[in-house]
Amino acid sequence: MNIDTIKNFTIDDYQNAYKNKEISPTEITQLFLDRIRLLDPSLRAFLTVDDKGAMQRAQELEEKKFGEADFPPLYGIPLAIKDNICIQGLPTTCGSRILSNYHSPFNATAVEKIIKAGGIFLGKTNMDEFAMGSSTENSGFGPTRNPFDPKRVPGGSSGGSAASVAALEAPLALGSDTGGSVRQPAAFCGIVGLRPTYGRISRYGLISFASSLDQIGTLTRNVQDSLALFSVISGQDNRDSTCAPYPPFSSSDCLHEDEIKKMKVGVAKEYFTTGVDPVITQRIQEILNILTKEGFEVVEVSLPHTDYALEAYYIVAPAEACSNLARYDGVAYGYRCNQPLNLQDLYTRTRTTGFGKEVLRRIILGTYCLSSGYYDEFYLKGMQVRTLVKKDFEESFEKCDILLAPVTPSLPFKFGEKSHDPYQMYLADVFTIPSAMAGIPALSLNCGYHQHLPIGLQILGAPFQEGKILSFASFLEKILLVPPPDIDSLHPKKEVH
C-alpha cells in the first residue's frame, strides 16, 4: 500500500484495511512520516514532527485487541494538530517566538478525546502568530506554502493544518477558528473545514486569542471524515465554562436524503457585492442552478449589518487579545529578554522583541479600544453591532434552513500581495467573520477549481444545527463530484511510492 492507494481513503477505509489485516497502524504512520519528510522541507506545514511518539503510539495500538463493538472510532488514524492546541510533552508555540521554549504539561480536552478514540499525533502545524492572520505569513517561524502553488499562501491562521491535509501529509487535522481561521485555509487548500457552534467543542487547552470567538474546528479531505472527527471531539466539558451542555455529535443527528431535499436554501444578497472574484460568484451561481434542478427551493435573504461586522470584529477581537496576551511578560514562562535592567525593562523588551508586528498591532489596537474614555465609543459599540449581526442570522434562519455564501472574496493570493496593507489582509475574512461574531456553525467545501486553484463554498446553519450542514455538504459533495486535492498530479516530481 502506498500514498497513491490511500489518497481517497476515508476513516472507514483505513479501519476496514486494519480489520482485514491489509495494513497496520505502524505501516500507515510510517507512510505519512515519510511523506512529511519528503514534502515538508519546501511546504513547511509542520513546526514539530513527533516521529518517535507517533510510532510508539501506533505500536501500542497494535498490541491492544479490540472487538467489532469496542473498535475505537479513530483507531490508527494519524492527525496533525495546530500549534495552539496543547499536547502534553510537545512544544506549543502558537507560531510565536515568545513561546518557542514552551512545552505543554497537559493535554487539551479535544486531544484527550482523540487519544481515547485511538488517534495518533504526527506533530504540530504552523500558524499565524497567536492565530492572528489570514495567510500564515505572520508565523514567527516562517510561512507555509500552498500545496497547489508554492508562490501562494495556504490561508490562515490554520494554514499549516490545511496544507498538511491537502498535501496528504496527514489525513485529518485540527485547527482553530476565531474569525475564519479554519474555513478560509480550507477553501485555499481545497479541503473541508468545519467551524462548529461556539461552545460545541471544549476550548480547554486551546491557547486563547479572543475567548468569546475562539473555537476548535476540523480539517479533512471529505465531509464524512469531518463528521467522524467532530463526533469524537464535541460534547460538554466541565473544565470549560463556555462549553455548551450538549452531548457529543452523532451521525443520528444527520438528515436522510428525502429530508435534505426538503431543505430551503438561503442566499444572502450582501455576500455577492462588488469585490468578489467573478470566478467565485459564477461557480456559486452554477451550484444554485444545480440545486434548483435537484428540486431545492432557493430563497434570497438579507443580512443588512454584514458590512459592519468586519470593523466590529477588529474592535472586539483585539480587545480580548490584549487581555489574554498580557500573561506573556517574561516572568512565568516563555521567552525572556537578556539581562533586564529592572521589572519595567523586562516587560517592555520581552514583549516588544518576543511578539511579531501583527500581534503588537492588535495589542495596541485592543488596549486603545479598552482605554478610559474610549470604551463606550469603540468596544461597547462593537458589541452592539455584534448583537445586530447575530439578530440578522436569527431572522434569516426563520426563512431558510441553511445559507450558501463564498468563503473568501478571492482565490489564494500570492505571498506579499496583501501583507503590506493590513486592511486588505483583514478583508480576506470578510465572509467568515459575521458567522464567527454570531457564534453559528459553518463549513467550507471545495466546490471546484479555476486554473488549478480551489474555490470554497460556505454552508452556514443556525446554532447547534451541524447535522443539517454536514448532511447538505455530504449531499452536495456527491452530486458535484469535485475530487479531493491531488498535488502529485500538479507536481509530478513529488510522487511518493
PDB file of N, CA, C and O in Angstrom, residues 382-443:
ATOM      1  N   GLY A 382     -18.933  48.150  19.352  1.00  0.00           N
ATOM      2  CA  GLY A 382     -18.584  46.899  18.660  1.00  0.00           C
ATOM      3  C   GLY A 382     -19.455  45.745  19.124  1.00  0.00           C
ATOM      4  O   GLY A 382     -19.932  44.934  18.310  1.00  0.00           O
ATOM      5  N   MET A 383     -19.709  45.671  20.428  1.00  0.00           N
ATOM      6  CA  MET A 383     -20.561  44.606  20.965  1.00  0.00           C
ATOM      7  C   MET A 383     -22.019  44.791  20.548  1.00  0.00           C
ATOM      8  O   MET A 383     -22.758  43.820  20.335  1.00  0.00           O
ATOM      9  N   GLN A 384     -22.434  46.054  20.424  1.00  0.00           N
ATOM     10  CA  GLN A 384     -23.813  46.306  19.962  1.00  0.00           C
ATOM     11  C   GLN A 384     -23.987  45.865  18.510  1.00  0.00           C
ATOM     12  O   GLN A 384     -25.004  45.271  18.147  1.00  0.00           O
ATOM     13  N   VAL A 385     -22.982  46.131  17.681  1.00  0.00           N
ATOM     14  CA  VAL A 385     -23.035  45.670  16.283  1.00  0.00           C
ATOM     15  C   VAL A 385     -23.057  44.142  16.241  1.00  0.00           C
ATOM     16  O   VAL A 385     -23.779  43.545  15.438  1.00  0.00           O
ATOM     17  N   ARG A 386     -22.287  43.521  17.118  1.00  0.00           N
ATOM     18  CA  ARG A 386     -22.263  42.049  17.165  1.00  0.00           C
ATOM     19  C   ARG A 386     -23.674  41.499  17.414  1.00  0.00           C
ATOM     20  O   ARG A 386     -24.086  40.510  16.806  1.00  0.00           O
ATOM     21  N   THR A 387     -24.409  42.138  18.312  1.00  0.00           N
ATOM     22  CA  THR A 387     -25.778  41.708  18.598  1.00  0.00           C
ATOM     23  C   THR A 387     -26.662  41.834  17.355  1.00  0.00           C
ATOM     24  O   THR A 387     -27.483  40.955  17.066  1.00  0.00           O
ATOM     25  N   LEU A 388     -26.477  42.932  16.601  1.00  0.00           N
ATOM     26  CA  LEU A 388     -27.276  43.134  15.386  1.00  0.00           C
ATOM     27  C   LEU A 388     -26.935  42.089  14.320  1.00  0.00           C
ATOM     28  O   LEU A 388     -27.827  41.590  13.613  1.00  0.00           O
ATOM     29  N   VAL A 389     -25.653  41.749  14.189  1.00  0.00           N
ATOM     30  CA  VAL A 389     -25.234  40.720  13.219  1.00  0.00           C
ATOM     31  C   VAL A 389     -25.865  39.373  13.589  1.00  0.00           C
ATOM     32  O   VAL A 389     -26.374  38.649  12.726  1.00  0.00           O
ATOM     33  N   LYS A 390     -25.848  39.061  14.868  1.00  0.00           N
ATOM     34  CA  LYS A 390     -26.452  37.801  15.329  1.00  0.00           C
ATOM     35  C   LYS A 390     -27.954  37.781  15.044  1.00  0.00           C
ATOM     36  O   LYS A 390     -28.512  36.763  14.605  1.00  0.00           O
ATOM     37  N   LYS A 391     -28.610  38.922  15.267  1.00  0.00           N
ATOM     38  CA  LYS A 391     -30.053  39.025  15.022  1.00  0.00           C
ATOM     39  C   LYS A 391     -30.366  38.841  13.534  1.00  0.00           C
ATOM     40  O   LYS A 391     -31.379  38.221  13.170  1.00  0.00           O
ATOM     41  N   ASP A 392     -29.498  39.362  12.657  1.00  0.00           N
ATOM     42  CA  ASP A 392     -29.676  39.174  11.203  1.00  0.00           C
ATOM     43  C   ASP A 392     -29.758  37.679  10.861  1.00  0.00           C
ATOM     44  O   ASP A 392     -30.630  37.253  10.092  1.00  0.00           O
ATOM     45  N   PHE A 393     -28.820  36.906  11.419  1.00  0.00           N
ATOM     46  CA  PHE A 393     -28.802  35.462  11.138  1.00  0.00           C
ATOM     47  C   PHE A 393     -30.051  34.780  11.706  1.00  0.00           C
ATOM     48  O   PHE A 393     -30.639  33.912  11.064  1.00  0.00           O
ATOM     49  N   GLU A 394     -30.457  35.170  12.927  1.00  0.00           N
ATOM     50  CA  GLU A 394     -31.646  34.557  13.534  1.00  0.00           C
ATOM     51  C   GLU A 394     -32.872  34.771  12.651  1.00  0.00           C
ATOM     52  O   GLU A 394     -33.676  33.851  12.447  1.00  0.00           O
ATOM     53  N   GLU A 395     -33.022  35.969  12.114  1.00  0.00           N
ATOM     54  CA  GLU A 395     -34.168  36.268  11.250  1.00  0.00           C
ATOM     55  C   GLU A 395     -34.075  35.522   9.929  1.00  0.00           C
ATOM     56  O   GLU A 395     -35.082  35.059   9.382  1.00  0.00           O
ATOM     57  N   SER A 396     -32.859  35.360   9.404  1.00  0.00           N
ATOM     58  CA  SER A 396     -32.681  34.634   8.133  1.00  0.00           C
ATOM     59  C   SER A 396     -33.045  33.164   8.290  1.00  0.00           C
ATOM     60  O   SER A 396     -33.661  32.574   7.387  1.00  0.00           O
ATOM     61  N   PHE A 397     -32.673  32.567   9.413  1.00  0.00           N
ATOM     62  CA  PHE A 397     -32.943  31.139   9.592  1.00  0.00           C
ATOM     63  C   PHE A 397     -34.418  30.860   9.930  1.00  0.00           C
ATOM     64  O   PHE A 397     -34.810  29.712  10.089  1.00  0.00           O
ATOM     65  N   GLU A 398     -35.214  31.906  10.030  1.00  0.00           N
ATOM     66  CA  GLU A 398     -36.670  31.713  10.086  1.00  0.00           C
ATOM     67  C   GLU A 398     -37.236  31.528   8.675  1.00  0.00           C
ATOM     68  O   GLU A 398     -38.353  31.040   8.513  1.00  0.00           O
ATOM     69  N   LYS A 399     -36.435  31.908   7.654  1.00  0.00           N
ATOM     70  CA  LYS A 399     -36.887  31.813   6.258  1.00  0.00           C
ATOM     71  C   LYS A 399     -36.210  30.678   5.489  1.00  0.00           C
ATOM     72  O   LYS A 399     -36.629  30.341   4.382  1.00  0.00           O
ATOM     73  N   CYS A 400     -35.121  30.145   6.019  1.00  0.00           N
ATOM     74  CA  CYS A 400     -34.413  29.073   5.314  1.00  0.00           C
ATOM     75  C   CYS A 400     -33.730  28.159   6.337  1.00  0.00           C
ATOM     76  O   CYS A 400     -33.610  28.505   7.505  1.00  0.00           O
ATOM     77  N   ASP A 401     -33.289  26.978   5.855  1.00  0.00           N
ATOM     78  CA  ASP A 401     -32.610  26.016   6.742  1.00  0.00           C
ATOM     79  C   ASP A 401     -31.104  26.238   6.777  1.00  0.00           C
ATOM     80  O   ASP A 401     -30.462  26.046   7.809  1.00  0.00           O
ATOM     81  N   ILE A 402     -30.546  26.576   5.607  1.00  0.00           N
ATOM     82  CA  ILE A 402     -29.104  26.840   5.532  1.00  0.00           C
ATOM     83  C   ILE A 402     -28.876  28.043   4.620  1.00  0.00           C
ATOM     84  O   ILE A 402     -29.739  28.417   3.835  1.00  0.00           O
ATOM     85  N   LEU A 403     -27.684  28.611   4.746  1.00  0.00           N
ATOM     86  CA  LEU A 403     -27.286  29.712   3.867  1.00  0.00           C
ATOM     87  C   LEU A 403     -26.065  29.285   3.063  1.00  0.00           C
ATOM     88  O   LEU A 403     -25.184  28.586   3.586  1.00  0.00           O
ATOM     89  N   LEU A 404     -25.997  29.693   1.803  1.00  0.00           N
ATOM     90  CA  LEU A 404     -24.802  29.466   0.993  1.00  0.00           C
ATOM     91  C   LEU A 404     -24.139  30.809   0.714  1.00  0.00           C
ATOM     92  O   LEU A 404     -24.819  31.799   0.449  1.00  0.00           O
ATOM     93  N   ALA A 405     -22.801  30.804   0.740  1.00  0.00           N
ATOM     94  CA  ALA A 405     -22.055  32.041   0.526  1.00  0.00           C
ATOM     95  C   ALA A 405     -20.631  31.696   0.106  1.00  0.00           C
ATOM     96  O   ALA A 405     -20.177  30.559   0.305  1.00  0.00           O
ATOM     97  N   PRO A 406     -19.906  32.642  -0.457  1.00  0.00           N
ATOM     98  CA  PRO A 406     -18.476  32.405  -0.683  1.00  0.00           C
ATOM     99  C   PRO A 406     -17.759  32.291   0.665  1.00  0.00           C
ATOM    100  O   PRO A 406     -18.223  32.838   1.662  1.00  0.00           O
ATOM    101  N   VAL A 407     -16.635  31.586   0.689  1.00  0.00           N
ATOM    102  CA  VAL A 407     -15.790  31.584   1.896  1.00  0.00           C
ATOM    103  C   VAL A 407     -14.893  32.813   1.876  1.00  0.00           C
ATOM    104  O   VAL A 407     -14.678  33.464   2.904  1.00  0.00           O
ATOM    105  N   THR A 408     -14.378  33.121   0.692  1.00  0.00           N
ATOM    106  CA  THR A 408     -13.424  34.220   0.550  1.00  0.00           C
ATOM    107  C   THR A 408     -13.798  35.061  -0.667  1.00  0.00           C
ATOM    108  O   THR A 408     -14.419  34.561  -1.601  1.00  0.00           O
ATOM    109  N   PRO A 409     -13.401  36.324  -0.694  1.00  0.00           N
ATOM    110  CA  PRO A 409     -13.688  37.138  -1.890  1.00  0.00           C
ATOM    111  C   PRO A 409     -12.727  36.871  -3.040  1.00  0.00           C
ATOM    112  O   PRO A 409     -12.949  37.347  -4.147  1.00  0.00           O
ATOM    113  N   SER A 410     -11.635  36.117  -2.788  1.00  0.00           N
ATOM    114  CA  SER A 410     -10.643  35.878  -3.841  1.00  0.00           C
ATOM    115  C   SER A 410     -10.139  34.447  -3.770  1.00  0.00           C
ATOM    116  O   SER A 410     -10.319  33.748  -2.772  1.00  0.00           O
ATOM    117  N   LEU A 411      -9.473  34.026  -4.833  1.00  0.00           N
ATOM    118  CA  LEU A 411      -8.748  32.752  -4.818  1.00  0.00           C
ATOM    119  C   LEU A 411      -7.458  32.958  -4.025  1.00  0.00           C
ATOM    120  O   LEU A 411      -7.121  34.096  -3.668  1.00  0.00           O
ATOM    121  N   PRO A 412      -6.715  31.877  -3.715  1.00  0.00           N
ATOM    122  CA  PRO A 412      -5.468  32.040  -2.941  1.00  0.00           C
ATOM    123  C   PRO A 412      -4.557  33.102  -3.569  1.00  0.00           C
ATOM    124  O   PRO A 412      -4.286  33.065  -4.760  1.00  0.00           O
ATOM    125  N   PHE A 413      -4.116  34.045  -2.747  1.00  0.00           N
ATOM    126  CA  PHE A 413      -3.299  35.139  -3.276  1.00  0.00           C
ATOM    127  C   PHE A 413      -1.815  34.846  -3.067  1.00  0.00           C
ATOM    128  O   PHE A 413      -1.442  33.918  -2.332  1.00  0.00           O
ATOM    129  N   LYS A 414      -0.975  35.640  -3.717  1.00  0.00           N
ATOM    130  CA  LYS A 414       0.478  35.402  -3.676  1.00  0.00           C
ATOM    131  C   LYS A 414       1.107  35.994  -2.411  1.00  0.00           C
ATOM    132  O   LYS A 414       0.569  36.946  -1.830  1.00  0.00           O
ATOM    133  N   PHE A 415       2.234  35.432  -2.020  1.00  0.00           N
ATOM    134  CA  PHE A 415       2.958  35.950  -0.857  1.00  0.00           C
ATOM    135  C   PHE A 415       3.302  37.426  -1.087  1.00  0.00           C
ATOM    136  O   PHE A 415       3.748  37.817  -2.173  1.00  0.00           O
ATOM    137  N   GLY A 416       3.075  38.241  -0.075  1.00  0.00           N
ATOM    138  CA  GLY A 416       3.398  39.658  -0.140  1.00  0.00           C
ATOM    139  C   GLY A 416       2.353  40.520  -0.805  1.00  0.00           C
ATOM    140  O   GLY A 416       2.429  41.743  -0.751  1.00  0.00           O
ATOM    141  N   GLU A 417       1.341  39.874  -1.402  1.00  0.00           N
ATOM    142  CA  GLU A 417       0.341  40.633  -2.149  1.00  0.00           C
ATOM    143  C   GLU A 417      -0.501  41.527  -1.240  1.00  0.00           C
ATOM    144  O   GLU A 417      -0.917  42.607  -1.645  1.00  0.00           O
ATOM    145  N   LYS A 418      -0.764  41.073  -0.017  1.00  0.00           N
ATOM    146  CA  LYS A 418      -1.605  41.847   0.899  1.00  0.00           C
ATOM    147  C   LYS A 418      -0.891  42.204   2.209  1.00  0.00           C
ATOM    148  O   LYS A 418      -1.433  42.974   3.000  1.00  0.00           O
ATOM    149  N   SER A 419       0.284  41.625   2.455  1.00  0.00           N
ATOM    150  CA  SER A 419       0.911  41.792   3.767  1.00  0.00           C
ATOM    151  C   SER A 419       1.344  43.232   4.043  1.00  0.00           C
ATOM    152  O   SER A 419       1.527  43.620   5.202  1.00  0.00           O
ATOM    153  N   HIS A 420       1.483  44.068   3.004  1.00  0.00           N
ATOM    154  CA  HIS A 420       1.888  45.462   3.218  1.00  0.00           C
ATOM    155  C   HIS A 420       0.720  46.333   3.647  1.00  0.00           C
ATOM    156  O   HIS A 420       0.907  47.471   4.092  1.00  0.00           O
ATOM    157  N   ASP A 421      -0.517  45.814   3.498  1.00  0.00           N
ATOM    158  CA  ASP A 421      -1.714  46.597   3.812  1.00  0.00           C
ATOM    159  C   ASP A 421      -2.618  45.772   4.735  1.00  0.00           C
ATOM    160  O   ASP A 421      -3.364  44.912   4.272  1.00  0.00           O
ATOM    161  N   PRO A 422      -2.560  46.014   6.055  1.00  0.00           N
ATOM    162  CA  PRO A 422      -3.348  45.197   6.997  1.00  0.00           C
ATOM    163  C   PRO A 422      -4.829  45.154   6.668  1.00  0.00           C
ATOM    164  O   PRO A 422      -5.466  44.098   6.802  1.00  0.00           O
ATOM    165  N   TYR A 423      -5.407  46.265   6.198  1.00  0.00           N
ATOM    166  CA  TYR A 423      -6.850  46.268   5.932  1.00  0.00           C
ATOM    167  C   TYR A 423      -7.203  45.323   4.782  1.00  0.00           C
ATOM    168  O   TYR A 423      -8.211  44.602   4.835  1.00  0.00           O
ATOM    169  N   GLN A 424      -6.361  45.301   3.732  1.00  0.00           N
ATOM    170  CA  GLN A 424      -6.599  44.377   2.623  1.00  0.00           C
ATOM    171  C   GLN A 424      -6.507  42.932   3.104  1.00  0.00           C
ATOM    172  O   GLN A 424      -7.260  42.071   2.657  1.00  0.00           O
ATOM    173  N   MET A 425      -5.581  42.664   4.023  1.00  0.00           N
ATOM    174  CA  MET A 425      -5.466  41.311   4.584  1.00  0.00           C
ATOM    175  C   MET A 425      -6.706  40.981   5.414  1.00  0.00           C
ATOM    176  O   MET A 425      -7.236  39.866   5.332  1.00  0.00           O
ATOM    177  N   TYR A 426      -7.199  41.940   6.193  1.00  0.00           N
ATOM    178  CA  TYR A 426      -8.381  41.684   7.017  1.00  0.00           C
ATOM    179  C   TYR A 426      -9.604  41.369   6.145  1.00  0.00           C
ATOM    180  O   TYR A 426     -10.481  40.589   6.539  1.00  0.00           O
ATOM    181  N   LEU A 427      -9.661  41.966   4.941  1.00  0.00           N
ATOM    182  CA  LEU A 427     -10.804  41.724   4.050  1.00  0.00           C
ATOM    183  C   LEU A 427     -10.861  40.269   3.573  1.00  0.00           C
ATOM    184  O   LEU A 427     -11.899  39.821   3.084  1.00  0.00           O
ATOM    185  N   ALA A 428      -9.759  39.535   3.691  1.00  0.00           N
ATOM    186  CA  ALA A 428      -9.759  38.123   3.284  1.00  0.00           C
ATOM    187  C   ALA A 428     -10.758  37.318   4.117  1.00  0.00           C
ATOM    188  O   ALA A 428     -11.199  36.242   3.698  1.00  0.00           O
ATOM    189  N   ASP A 429     -11.114  37.831   5.303  1.00  0.00           N
ATOM    190  CA  ASP A 429     -12.047  37.130   6.197  1.00  0.00           C
ATOM    191  C   ASP A 429     -13.431  37.774   6.216  1.00  0.00           C
ATOM    192  O   ASP A 429     -14.229  37.492   7.110  1.00  0.00           O
ATOM    193  N   VAL A 430     -13.724  38.621   5.241  1.00  0.00           N
ATOM    194  CA  VAL A 430     -14.954  39.409   5.305  1.00  0.00           C
ATOM    195  C   VAL A 430     -16.214  38.541   5.282  1.00  0.00           C
ATOM    196  O   VAL A 430     -17.243  38.936   5.843  1.00  0.00           O
ATOM    197  N   PHE A 431     -16.141  37.330   4.689  1.00  0.00           N
ATOM    198  CA  PHE A 431     -17.316  36.464   4.622  1.00  0.00           C
ATOM    199  C   PHE A 431     -17.353  35.397   5.722  1.00  0.00           C
ATOM    200  O   PHE A 431     -18.315  34.640   5.815  1.00  0.00           O
ATOM    201  N   THR A 432     -16.297  35.302   6.503  1.00  0.00           N
ATOM    202  CA  THR A 432     -16.286  34.313   7.592  1.00  0.00           C
ATOM    203  C   THR A 432     -16.468  34.968   8.965  1.00  0.00           C
ATOM    204  O   THR A 432     -16.917  34.325   9.911  1.00  0.00           O
ATOM    205  N   ILE A 433     -16.133  36.243   9.052  1.00  0.00           N
ATOM    206  CA  ILE A 433     -16.228  36.938  10.344  1.00  0.00           C
ATOM    207  C   ILE A 433     -17.668  37.074  10.851  1.00  0.00           C
ATOM    208  O   ILE A 433     -17.921  36.858  12.050  1.00  0.00           O
ATOM    209  N   PRO A 434     -18.655  37.435   9.993  1.00  0.00           N
ATOM    210  CA  PRO A 434     -20.010  37.614  10.542  1.00  0.00           C
ATOM    211  C   PRO A 434     -20.537  36.383  11.289  1.00  0.00           C
ATOM    212  O   PRO A 434     -21.125  36.509  12.368  1.00  0.00           O
ATOM    213  N   SER A 435     -20.352  35.193  10.729  1.00  0.00           N
ATOM    214  CA  SER A 435     -20.853  33.984  11.398  1.00  0.00           C
ATOM    215  C   SER A 435     -20.076  33.706  12.687  1.00  0.00           C
ATOM    216  O   SER A 435     -20.642  33.190  13.658  1.00  0.00           O
ATOM    217  N   ALA A 436     -18.767  34.050  12.694  1.00  0.00           N
ATOM    218  CA  ALA A 436     -17.990  33.888  13.925  1.00  0.00           C
ATOM    219  C   ALA A 436     -18.504  34.833  15.011  1.00  0.00           C
ATOM    220  O   ALA A 436     -18.610  34.457  16.184  1.00  0.00           O
ATOM    221  N   MET A 437     -18.836  36.052  14.612  1.00  0.00           N
ATOM    222  CA  MET A 437     -19.388  37.012  15.582  1.00  0.00           C
ATOM    223  C   MET A 437     -20.725  36.514  16.135  1.00  0.00           C
ATOM    224  O   MET A 437     -21.061  36.749  17.294  1.00  0.00           O
ATOM    225  N   ALA A 438     -21.504  35.824  15.289  1.00  0.00           N
ATOM    226  CA  ALA A 438     -22.812  35.313  15.720  1.00  0.00           C
ATOM    227  C   ALA A 438     -22.703  33.984  16.458  1.00  0.00           C
ATOM    228  O   ALA A 438     -23.678  33.536  17.075  1.00  0.00           O
ATOM    229  N   GLY A 439     -21.541  33.326  16.362  1.00  0.00           N
ATOM    230  CA  GLY A 439     -21.334  32.048  17.066  1.00  0.00           C
ATOM    231  C   GLY A 439     -22.018  30.863  16.412  1.00  0.00           C
ATOM    232  O   GLY A 439     -22.239  29.837  17.060  1.00  0.00           O
ATOM    233  N   ILE A 440     -22.365  30.994  15.125  1.00  0.00           N
ATOM    234  CA  ILE A 440     -23.105  29.907  14.452  1.00  0.00           C
ATOM    235  C   ILE A 440     -22.134  28.970  13.726  1.00  0.00           C
ATOM    236  O   ILE A 440     -21.001  29.337  13.435  1.00  0.00           O
ATOM    237  N   PRO A 441     -22.577  27.742  13.402  1.00  0.00           N
ATOM    238  CA  PRO A 441     -21.689  26.806  12.700  1.00  0.00           C
ATOM    239  C   PRO A 441     -21.620  27.115  11.205  1.00  0.00           C
ATOM    240  O   PRO A 441     -22.587  27.619  10.614  1.00  0.00           O
ATOM    241  N   ALA A 442     -20.484  26.784  10.600  1.00  0.00           N
ATOM    242  CA  ALA A 442     -20.298  26.990   9.165  1.00  0.00           C
ATOM    243  C   ALA A 442     -19.231  26.030   8.660  1.00  0.00           C
ATOM    244  O   ALA A 442     -18.332  25.633   9.403  1.00  0.00           O
ATOM    245  N   LEU A 443     -19.358  25.665   7.406  1.00  0.00           N
ATOM    246  CA  LEU A 443     -18.435  24.681   6.806  1.00  0.00           C
ATOM    247  C   LEU A 443     -17.964  25.190   5.452  1.00  0.00           C
ATOM    248  O   LEU A 443     -18.745  25.756   4.684  1.00  0.00           O
TER     249      LEU A 443
END
